[in-house]
mmCIF file of C-alpha atoms in Angstrom:
data_model
loop_
_atom_site.group_PDB
_atom_site.id
_atom_site.type_symbol
_atom_site.label_atom_id
_atom_site.label_comp_id
_atom_site.label_asym_id
_atom_site.label_seq_id
_atom_site.Cartn_x
_atom_site.Cartn_y
_atom_site.Cartn_z
ATOM 1 C CA MET A 1 50.376 162.939 92.143
ATOM 2 C CA ALA A 2 46.508 162.501 92.669
ATOM 3 C CA TRP A 3 46.654 159.791 94.667
ATOM 4 C CA ARG A 4 49.102 161.365 97.154
ATOM 5 C CA ASN A 5 46.741 164.555 97.354
ATOM 6 C CA HIS A 6 43.970 162.103 98.644
ATOM 7 C CA SER A 7 45.633 159.396 100.769
ATOM 8 C CA ILE A 8 47.617 159.863 104.254
ATOM 9 C CA ILE A 9 49.635 156.767 103.555
ATOM 10 C CA THR A 10 52.691 156.114 101.440
ATOM 11 C CA GLU A 11 52.659 152.272 101.514
ATOM 12 C CA PHE A 12 50.643 149.371 101.753
ATOM 13 C CA ILE A 13 51.582 146.121 103.804
ATOM 14 C CA LEU A 14 50.928 142.763 102.199
ATOM 15 C CA THR A 15 50.105 139.713 104.229
ATOM 16 C CA GLY A 16 51.548 137.464 101.396
ATOM 17 C CA LEU A 17 51.155 133.537 101.257
ATOM 18 C CA SER A 18 52.044 132.806 104.758
ATOM 19 C CA ASP A 19 53.576 134.260 107.974
ATOM 20 C CA ASP A 20 55.758 130.585 108.910
ATOM 21 C CA PRO A 21 59.292 131.345 107.682
ATOM 22 C CA HIS A 22 59.724 127.371 107.124
ATOM 23 C CA ILE A 23 56.542 127.643 104.637
ATOM 24 C CA GLN A 24 57.957 131.025 103.194
ATOM 25 C CA ALA A 25 61.271 129.256 102.695
ATOM 26 C CA LEU A 26 59.631 126.091 100.447
ATOM 27 C CA LEU A 27 57.230 128.757 99.070
ATOM 28 C CA PHE A 28 60.324 130.534 97.545
ATOM 29 C CA VAL A 29 61.781 127.491 96.012
ATOM 30 C CA LEU A 30 58.494 126.303 94.583
ATOM 31 C CA PHE A 31 57.875 129.903 92.875
ATOM 32 C CA LEU A 32 61.668 130.556 92.433
ATOM 33 C CA GLY A 33 61.224 126.928 90.165
ATOM 34 C CA ILE A 34 57.831 127.871 88.640
ATOM 35 C CA TYR A 35 59.215 131.840 87.604
ATOM 36 C CA LEU A 36 62.667 130.013 85.938
ATOM 37 C CA LEU A 37 60.603 127.327 84.152
ATOM 38 C CA THR A 38 58.157 129.943 82.683
ATOM 39 C CA VAL A 39 60.994 132.029 81.843
ATOM 40 C CA MET A 40 63.130 129.387 79.882
ATOM 41 C CA GLY A 41 59.948 127.543 78.544
ATOM 42 C CA ASN A 42 58.594 130.659 76.892
ATOM 43 C CA LEU A 43 62.009 131.892 75.764
ATOM 44 C CA MET A 44 62.527 128.576 74.125
ATOM 45 C CA LEU A 45 59.169 128.965 72.346
ATOM 46 C CA LEU A 46 59.902 132.173 71.026
ATOM 47 C CA LEU A 47 63.575 130.979 69.743
ATOM 48 C CA VAL A 48 61.864 127.648 68.183
ATOM 49 C CA ILE A 49 59.106 130.126 66.479
ATOM 50 C CA ARG A 50 61.689 132.625 65.320
ATOM 51 C CA THR A 51 64.303 130.200 64.246
ATOM 52 C CA ASP A 52 62.235 127.494 62.248
ATOM 53 C CA SER A 53 60.754 128.697 58.966
ATOM 54 C CA ARG A 54 58.066 125.816 59.079
ATOM 55 C CA LEU A 55 56.580 127.963 61.819
ATOM 56 C CA HIS A 56 56.209 131.430 60.109
ATOM 57 C CA THR A 57 52.416 131.034 59.905
ATOM 58 C CA PRO A 58 49.626 132.792 61.396
ATOM 59 C CA MET A 59 48.967 130.387 64.359
ATOM 60 C CA TYR A 60 52.593 130.366 65.291
ATOM 61 C CA PHE A 61 52.757 133.995 65.085
ATOM 62 C CA PHE A 62 50.049 134.518 67.553
ATOM 63 C CA LEU A 63 51.428 131.779 69.855
ATOM 64 C CA SER A 64 55.115 133.805 69.904
ATOM 65 C CA ASN A 65 52.968 136.811 71.072
ATOM 66 C CA LEU A 66 51.202 134.750 73.869
ATOM 67 C CA SER A 67 54.570 133.389 74.935
ATOM 68 C CA PHE A 68 56.176 137.110 75.104
ATOM 69 C CA LEU A 69 52.688 138.144 77.055
ATOM 70 C CA ASP A 70 53.258 135.120 79.325
ATOM 71 C CA LEU A 71 56.607 136.475 80.363
ATOM 72 C CA CYS A 72 55.723 139.821 80.924
ATOM 73 C CA PHE A 73 52.384 138.824 83.083
ATOM 74 C CA SER A 74 54.590 136.337 85.308
ATOM 75 C CA SER A 75 57.243 139.158 85.665
ATOM 76 C CA VAL A 76 54.755 141.502 87.009
ATOM 77 C CA THR A 77 53.858 139.735 90.290
ATOM 78 C CA VAL A 78 56.108 136.670 90.906
ATOM 79 C CA PRO A 79 59.624 138.475 91.480
ATOM 80 C CA LYS A 80 57.863 140.745 93.799
ATOM 81 C CA LEU A 81 56.489 137.702 95.426
ATOM 82 C CA LEU A 82 59.888 135.976 95.597
ATOM 83 C CA LYS A 83 61.131 139.097 97.295
ATOM 84 C CA ASP A 84 58.449 139.380 99.659
ATOM 85 C CA LEU A 85 58.769 135.612 100.791
ATOM 86 C CA LEU A 86 62.550 136.395 101.854
ATOM 87 C CA SER A 87 61.510 139.520 103.792
ATOM 88 C CA GLU A 88 59.863 139.926 107.239
ATOM 89 C CA LYS A 89 58.273 143.168 106.250
ATOM 90 C CA LYS A 90 56.462 142.984 103.006
ATOM 91 C CA THR A 91 55.520 146.483 101.835
ATOM 92 C CA ILE A 92 54.638 148.346 98.620
ATOM 93 C CA SER A 93 54.470 151.955 97.961
ATOM 94 C CA VAL A 94 51.239 153.362 96.415
ATOM 95 C CA GLU A 95 53.067 154.561 93.278
ATOM 96 C CA GLY A 96 54.278 150.867 93.117
ATOM 97 C CA CYS A 97 50.633 149.419 93.613
ATOM 98 C CA LEU A 98 49.331 151.393 91.373
ATOM 99 C CA ALA A 99 51.825 150.572 88.610
ATOM 100 C CA GLN A 100 51.173 146.942 89.373
ATOM 101 C CA VAL A 101 47.438 147.236 89.230
ATOM 102 C CA PHE A 102 48.133 148.981 85.555
ATOM 103 C CA PHE A 103 50.221 146.173 84.345
ATOM 104 C CA VAL A 104 48.293 143.393 85.505
ATOM 105 C CA PHE A 105 45.374 144.598 83.586
ATOM 106 C CA ILE A 106 47.189 145.284 80.391
ATOM 107 C CA THR A 107 48.733 141.905 80.330
ATOM 108 C CA ALA A 108 45.909 140.023 81.470
ATOM 109 C CA GLY A 109 43.606 142.413 79.195
ATOM 110 C CA THR A 110 45.985 141.996 76.202
ATOM 111 C CA GLU A 111 46.003 137.999 76.749
ATOM 112 C CA ALA A 112 42.241 137.477 76.827
ATOM 113 C CA PHE A 113 41.673 139.512 73.484
ATOM 114 C CA LEU A 114 44.850 137.688 72.013
ATOM 115 C CA LEU A 115 43.331 134.226 72.885
ATOM 116 C CA SER A 116 39.911 135.439 71.565
ATOM 117 C CA VAL A 117 42.003 136.177 68.165
ATOM 118 C CA MET A 118 43.597 132.805 68.069
ATOM 119 C CA ALA A 119 40.121 131.249 68.165
ATOM 120 C CA TYR A 120 39.301 133.136 65.050
ATOM 121 C CA ASP A 121 42.537 131.817 63.363
ATOM 122 C CA ARG A 122 41.547 128.133 64.370
ATOM 123 C CA TYR A 123 38.078 129.126 62.817
ATOM 124 C CA ALA A 124 39.223 130.222 59.557
ATOM 125 C CA ALA A 125 41.660 127.443 59.407
ATOM 126 C CA ILE A 126 39.355 124.789 60.157
ATOM 127 C CA CYS A 127 36.270 126.160 58.517
ATOM 128 C CA HIS A 128 37.375 128.060 55.647
ATOM 129 C CA PRO A 129 40.815 126.233 54.704
ATOM 130 C CA LEU A 130 40.831 127.176 51.027
ATOM 131 C CA LEU A 131 40.404 130.818 51.837
ATOM 132 C CA TYR A 132 42.811 130.800 55.109
ATOM 133 C CA GLY A 133 45.737 132.266 53.352
ATOM 134 C CA GLN A 134 43.787 135.157 52.095
ATOM 135 C CA VAL A 135 41.677 135.841 55.488
ATOM 136 C CA MET A 136 44.988 135.667 57.934
ATOM 137 C CA SER A 137 46.998 137.820 56.080
ATOM 138 C CA SER A 138 50.346 138.760 57.256
ATOM 139 C CA GLN A 139 49.044 142.480 57.522
ATOM 140 C CA LEU A 140 45.583 141.274 59.420
ATOM 141 C CA CYS A 141 47.588 139.334 61.927
ATOM 142 C CA VAL A 142 49.767 142.258 62.959
ATOM 143 C CA ARG A 143 46.721 144.524 63.266
ATOM 144 C CA LEU A 144 44.908 142.330 65.435
ATOM 145 C CA VAL A 145 47.808 141.831 67.717
ATOM 146 C CA LEU A 146 48.124 145.756 67.870
ATOM 147 C CA ALA A 147 44.558 146.157 68.736
ATOM 148 C CA SER A 148 44.517 143.418 71.666
ATOM 149 C CA TRP A 149 47.427 145.762 73.047
ATOM 150 C CA GLY A 150 45.460 149.015 72.394
ATOM 151 C CA LEU A 151 41.951 147.647 73.634
ATOM 152 C CA ALA A 152 43.817 146.331 76.734
ATOM 153 C CA SER A 153 45.511 149.532 77.326
ATOM 154 C CA LEU A 154 42.571 151.488 77.250
ATOM 155 C CA ASN A 155 40.842 149.432 79.654
ATOM 156 C CA SER A 156 43.702 149.263 82.000
ATOM 157 C CA VAL A 157 43.788 153.454 81.978
ATOM 158 C CA ILE A 158 40.089 153.256 83.100
ATOM 159 C CA ILE A 159 40.911 150.812 85.825
ATOM 160 C CA VAL A 160 43.789 152.865 87.109
ATOM 161 C CA LEU A 161 41.595 156.150 87.137
ATOM 162 C CA LEU A 162 39.531 154.132 89.360
ATOM 163 C CA ALA A 163 42.267 153.607 91.867
ATOM 164 C CA ILE A 164 43.722 156.874 91.688
ATOM 165 C CA ASN A 165 40.803 158.409 92.861
ATOM 166 C CA LEU A 166 40.231 156.366 96.064
ATOM 167 C CA ASP A 167 41.099 157.728 99.426
ATOM 168 C CA PHE A 168 43.207 155.713 101.853
ATOM 169 C CA CYS A 169 43.048 156.851 105.518
ATOM 170 C CA GLU A 170 44.145 154.211 108.202
ATOM 171 C CA ALA A 171 43.760 150.790 106.876
ATOM 172 C CA GLN A 172 46.786 149.774 104.766
ATOM 173 C CA THR A 173 46.979 146.024 104.978
ATOM 174 C CA ILE A 174 46.199 144.205 101.761
ATOM 175 C CA TYR A 175 45.509 140.381 102.340
ATOM 176 C CA HIS A 176 46.886 139.317 99.343
ATOM 177 C CA TYR A 177 50.562 138.640 97.909
ATOM 178 C CA THR A 178 49.872 141.407 95.252
ATOM 179 C CA CYS A 179 48.113 144.715 94.526
ATOM 180 C CA GLU A 180 45.002 144.103 92.665
ATOM 181 C CA LEU A 181 42.069 146.239 92.551
ATOM 182 C CA PRO A 182 39.603 143.948 94.153
ATOM 183 C CA SER A 183 42.215 143.957 97.032
ATOM 184 C CA LEU A 184 42.399 147.700 97.200
ATOM 185 C CA PHE A 185 38.387 148.375 97.577
ATOM 186 C CA PRO A 186 38.072 147.137 101.147
ATOM 187 C CA LEU A 187 40.787 149.393 102.184
ATOM 188 C CA SER A 188 39.489 152.682 100.925
ATOM 189 C CA CYS A 189 37.846 155.182 103.174
ATOM 190 C CA SER A 190 35.803 156.597 100.237
ATOM 191 C CA ASP A 191 32.518 155.563 98.637
ATOM 192 C CA ILE A 192 33.356 152.680 96.214
ATOM 193 C CA SER A 193 29.904 151.559 95.237
ATOM 194 C CA ILE A 194 30.541 153.187 91.808
ATOM 195 C CA ASN A 195 34.038 151.854 91.763
ATOM 196 C CA ILE A 196 33.008 148.248 92.097
ATOM 197 C CA ASP A 197 30.043 148.613 89.643
ATOM 198 C CA ILE A 198 32.301 149.981 87.074
ATOM 199 C CA LEU A 199 34.907 147.373 87.638
ATOM 200 C CA ILE A 200 32.257 144.630 87.332
ATOM 201 C CA CYS A 201 30.847 146.205 84.096
ATOM 202 C CA SER A 202 34.456 146.555 82.707
ATOM 203 C CA THR A 203 35.138 143.062 83.638
ATOM 204 C CA LEU A 204 31.975 141.777 82.066
ATOM 205 C CA LEU A 205 32.398 143.664 78.940
ATOM 206 C CA HIS A 206 36.039 142.797 78.574
ATOM 207 C CA GLY A 207 35.616 139.097 79.503
ATOM 208 C CA LEU A 208 32.310 138.668 77.464
ATOM 209 C CA GLY A 209 33.803 140.806 74.528
ATOM 210 C CA THR A 210 36.501 138.126 74.194
ATOM 211 C CA PHE A 211 35.293 134.917 75.501
ATOM 212 C CA LEU A 212 32.010 135.185 73.383
ATOM 213 C CA PRO A 213 33.988 135.162 69.922
ATOM 214 C CA ILE A 214 36.052 132.135 71.512
ATOM 215 C CA PHE A 215 32.403 130.404 72.254
ATOM 216 C CA PHE A 216 31.180 130.989 68.547
ATOM 217 C CA SER A 217 34.448 130.263 66.893
ATOM 218 C CA TYR A 218 34.429 126.987 68.780
ATOM 219 C CA THR A 219 30.907 126.306 68.077
ATOM 220 C CA ARG A 220 31.268 126.615 64.191
ATOM 221 C CA ILE A 221 34.758 124.687 64.461
ATOM 222 C CA VAL A 222 32.973 121.742 66.038
ATOM 223 C CA SER A 223 29.995 121.412 63.619
ATOM 224 C CA THR A 224 32.571 121.693 60.847
ATOM 225 C CA ILE A 225 34.636 118.941 62.372
ATOM 226 C CA LEU A 226 31.792 116.812 63.094
ATOM 227 C CA HIS A 227 31.004 116.742 59.383
ATOM 228 C CA ILE A 228 34.521 115.646 58.408
ATOM 229 C CA SER A 229 34.140 112.033 57.073
ATOM 230 C CA SER A 230 37.632 110.486 58.105
ATOM 231 C CA THR A 231 38.622 109.544 61.693
ATOM 232 C CA SER A 232 42.236 110.765 60.996
ATOM 233 C CA GLY A 233 40.926 114.259 59.760
ATOM 234 C CA ARG A 234 38.603 114.765 62.619
ATOM 235 C CA SER A 235 41.504 113.989 65.127
ATOM 236 C CA LYS A 236 44.003 116.039 63.333
ATOM 237 C CA ALA A 237 41.548 118.894 63.736
ATOM 238 C CA PHE A 238 40.695 118.760 67.003
ATOM 239 C CA SER A 239 44.244 118.176 67.857
ATOM 240 C CA THR A 240 45.025 121.846 66.570
ATOM 241 C CA CYS A 241 42.447 122.853 68.821
ATOM 242 C CA SER A 242 42.939 121.337 71.849
ATOM 243 C CA SER A 243 45.983 123.160 73.239
ATOM 244 C CA HIS A 244 44.284 126.724 72.617
ATOM 245 C CA LEU A 245 40.900 125.284 74.467
ATOM 246 C CA ILE A 246 42.885 124.225 77.508
ATOM 247 C CA ALA A 247 44.674 127.619 77.684
ATOM 248 C CA VAL A 248 41.537 129.477 77.453
ATOM 249 C CA ILE A 249 39.911 127.335 80.364
ATOM 250 C CA LEU A 250 42.809 127.963 82.636
ATOM 251 C CA PHE A 251 43.082 131.610 82.090
ATOM 252 C CA PHE A 252 39.288 132.643 81.950
ATOM 253 C CA GLY A 253 38.088 130.492 84.313
ATOM 254 C CA SER A 254 40.897 131.565 87.374
ATOM 255 C CA GLY A 255 40.383 135.487 86.336
ATOM 256 C CA LEU A 256 36.697 135.606 86.013
ATOM 257 C CA ILE A 257 36.529 133.894 89.540
ATOM 258 C CA ARG A 258 38.936 136.767 91.072
ATOM 259 C CA TYR A 259 37.286 139.705 89.502
ATOM 260 C CA LEU A 260 33.567 139.106 89.690
ATOM 261 C CA MET A 261 33.494 137.312 92.959
ATOM 262 C CA PRO A 262 33.669 139.513 96.228
ATOM 263 C CA THR A 263 36.736 139.905 97.828
ATOM 264 C CA SER A 264 37.097 137.845 100.994
ATOM 265 C CA GLY A 265 40.884 137.514 101.599
ATOM 266 C CA SER A 266 40.462 133.782 101.537
ATOM 267 C CA SER A 267 42.482 130.833 99.984
ATOM 268 C CA LEU A 268 40.343 130.976 96.614
ATOM 269 C CA ASP A 269 41.256 134.632 96.254
ATOM 270 C CA LEU A 270 44.831 133.416 96.378
ATOM 271 C CA LEU A 271 44.522 130.390 94.487
ATOM 272 C CA SER A 272 42.869 132.097 91.493
ATOM 273 C CA SER A 273 45.199 134.779 91.436
ATOM 274 C CA LEU A 274 48.213 132.327 91.535
ATOM 275 C CA GLN A 275 46.424 130.442 88.762
ATOM 276 C CA TYR A 276 46.252 132.968 86.181
ATOM 277 C CA SER A 277 49.732 135.073 86.993
ATOM 278 C CA ALA A 278 51.990 132.045 88.001
ATOM 279 C CA VAL A 279 50.773 128.602 86.906
ATOM 280 C CA THR A 280 49.015 129.555 83.404
ATOM 281 C CA PRO A 281 52.175 131.379 82.149
ATOM 282 C CA LEU A 282 54.187 128.104 83.054
ATOM 283 C CA LEU A 283 51.714 125.680 81.195
ATOM 284 C CA ASN A 284 51.117 127.688 78.353
ATOM 285 C CA PRO A 285 54.462 126.670 76.670
ATOM 286 C CA LEU A 286 54.256 123.222 77.991
ATOM 287 C CA ILE A 287 50.633 122.596 76.493
ATOM 288 C CA TYR A 288 51.254 124.022 73.174
ATOM 289 C CA SER A 289 54.451 122.109 72.745
ATOM 290 C CA LEU A 290 53.787 118.826 74.282
ATOM 291 C CA LYS A 291 50.387 118.458 72.464
ATOM 292 C CA ASN A 292 51.631 119.604 68.923
ATOM 293 C CA LYS A 293 53.787 117.677 67.041
ATOM 294 C CA GLU A 294 54.942 120.680 64.533
ATOM 295 C CA VAL A 295 56.539 122.243 67.868
ATOM 296 C CA LYS A 296 57.912 119.257 69.410
ATOM 297 C CA ALA A 297 59.720 118.602 65.781
ATOM 298 C CA ALA A 298 60.680 122.081 65.611
ATOM 299 C CA VAL A 299 62.057 122.016 69.225
ATOM 300 C CA ARG A 300 64.217 118.971 68.353
ATOM 301 C CA ARG A 301 65.650 120.536 65.398
ATOM 302 C CA THR A 302 66.515 123.524 67.023
ATOM 303 C CA VAL A 303 68.097 121.685 69.979
ATOM 304 C CA GLU A 304 69.950 119.633 67.630
ATOM 305 C CA LYS A 305 70.959 122.541 65.351
ATOM 306 C CA TYR A 306 72.609 124.234 68.566
ATOM 307 C CA LEU A 307 74.203 121.029 69.854
ATOM 308 C CA HIS A 308 75.704 120.933 66.129
ATOM 309 C CA TYR A 309 76.708 124.499 66.446
ATOM 310 C CA PHE A 310 78.552 123.996 69.804
ATOM 311 C CA ARG A 311 80.273 121.120 68.752
#
């Protein structure tokens, strides 16, 4: 492997979230609860959308893909965090670190593209309701999801190639709880100026390339909603977008802070990573279910169906 030819170390040491055993025990219980709730919440949303024919629409097709992504995203970092919270020595092999960097980027990148696609779906539904069925065909929906995965995969490969070519000579302590590229750069004894420039350009292109469509979609959506004469119509239109808007703010806010600000090993680095990798996947199913009458009704029907089945 290319990395082994360049580096004389075989593993990294993670500092984690705390050195205090008592705090580690509390954090283990906290993040175990978060992870279990994330898995149950997203699996429930996937099950409800799959089994309820009323939710077989483009909006919920994208939402089911978001739930699957949140399951994957959370599983990339949280299980390793839980293991380290119970371990005295928190280490990760260079191969494992490289794999974690790749999967963080591919899941986070795909989620960014998917949130952009979901904004376009809301734009089509609110601004062009009569053409919505034609515009958002099932074939287009599948292609948009596949394109999201494809573009994120391409970006992830580029990012991992940056990490492979780094030389790691002596320093091997990552001041973080997981392997992320901004935390790896300070450990390298290579010239990382070009790597940092490429990472910033990649983050800006990826971030702006997904955020700008969201911004322009919501600009048109707000303009259209303000021209709706009835108060109930405006309220309904806003309610269909509010869940997605909250998800966008949570995800993009913490992600951009993490990858555009200089890495310092501070609490802000840890909090921003925890926000988008652990907290957001937990909150998404809650946001979309608690603020959506159709999902709440579908959950109720699904629960009643399975309770009746097991009686």
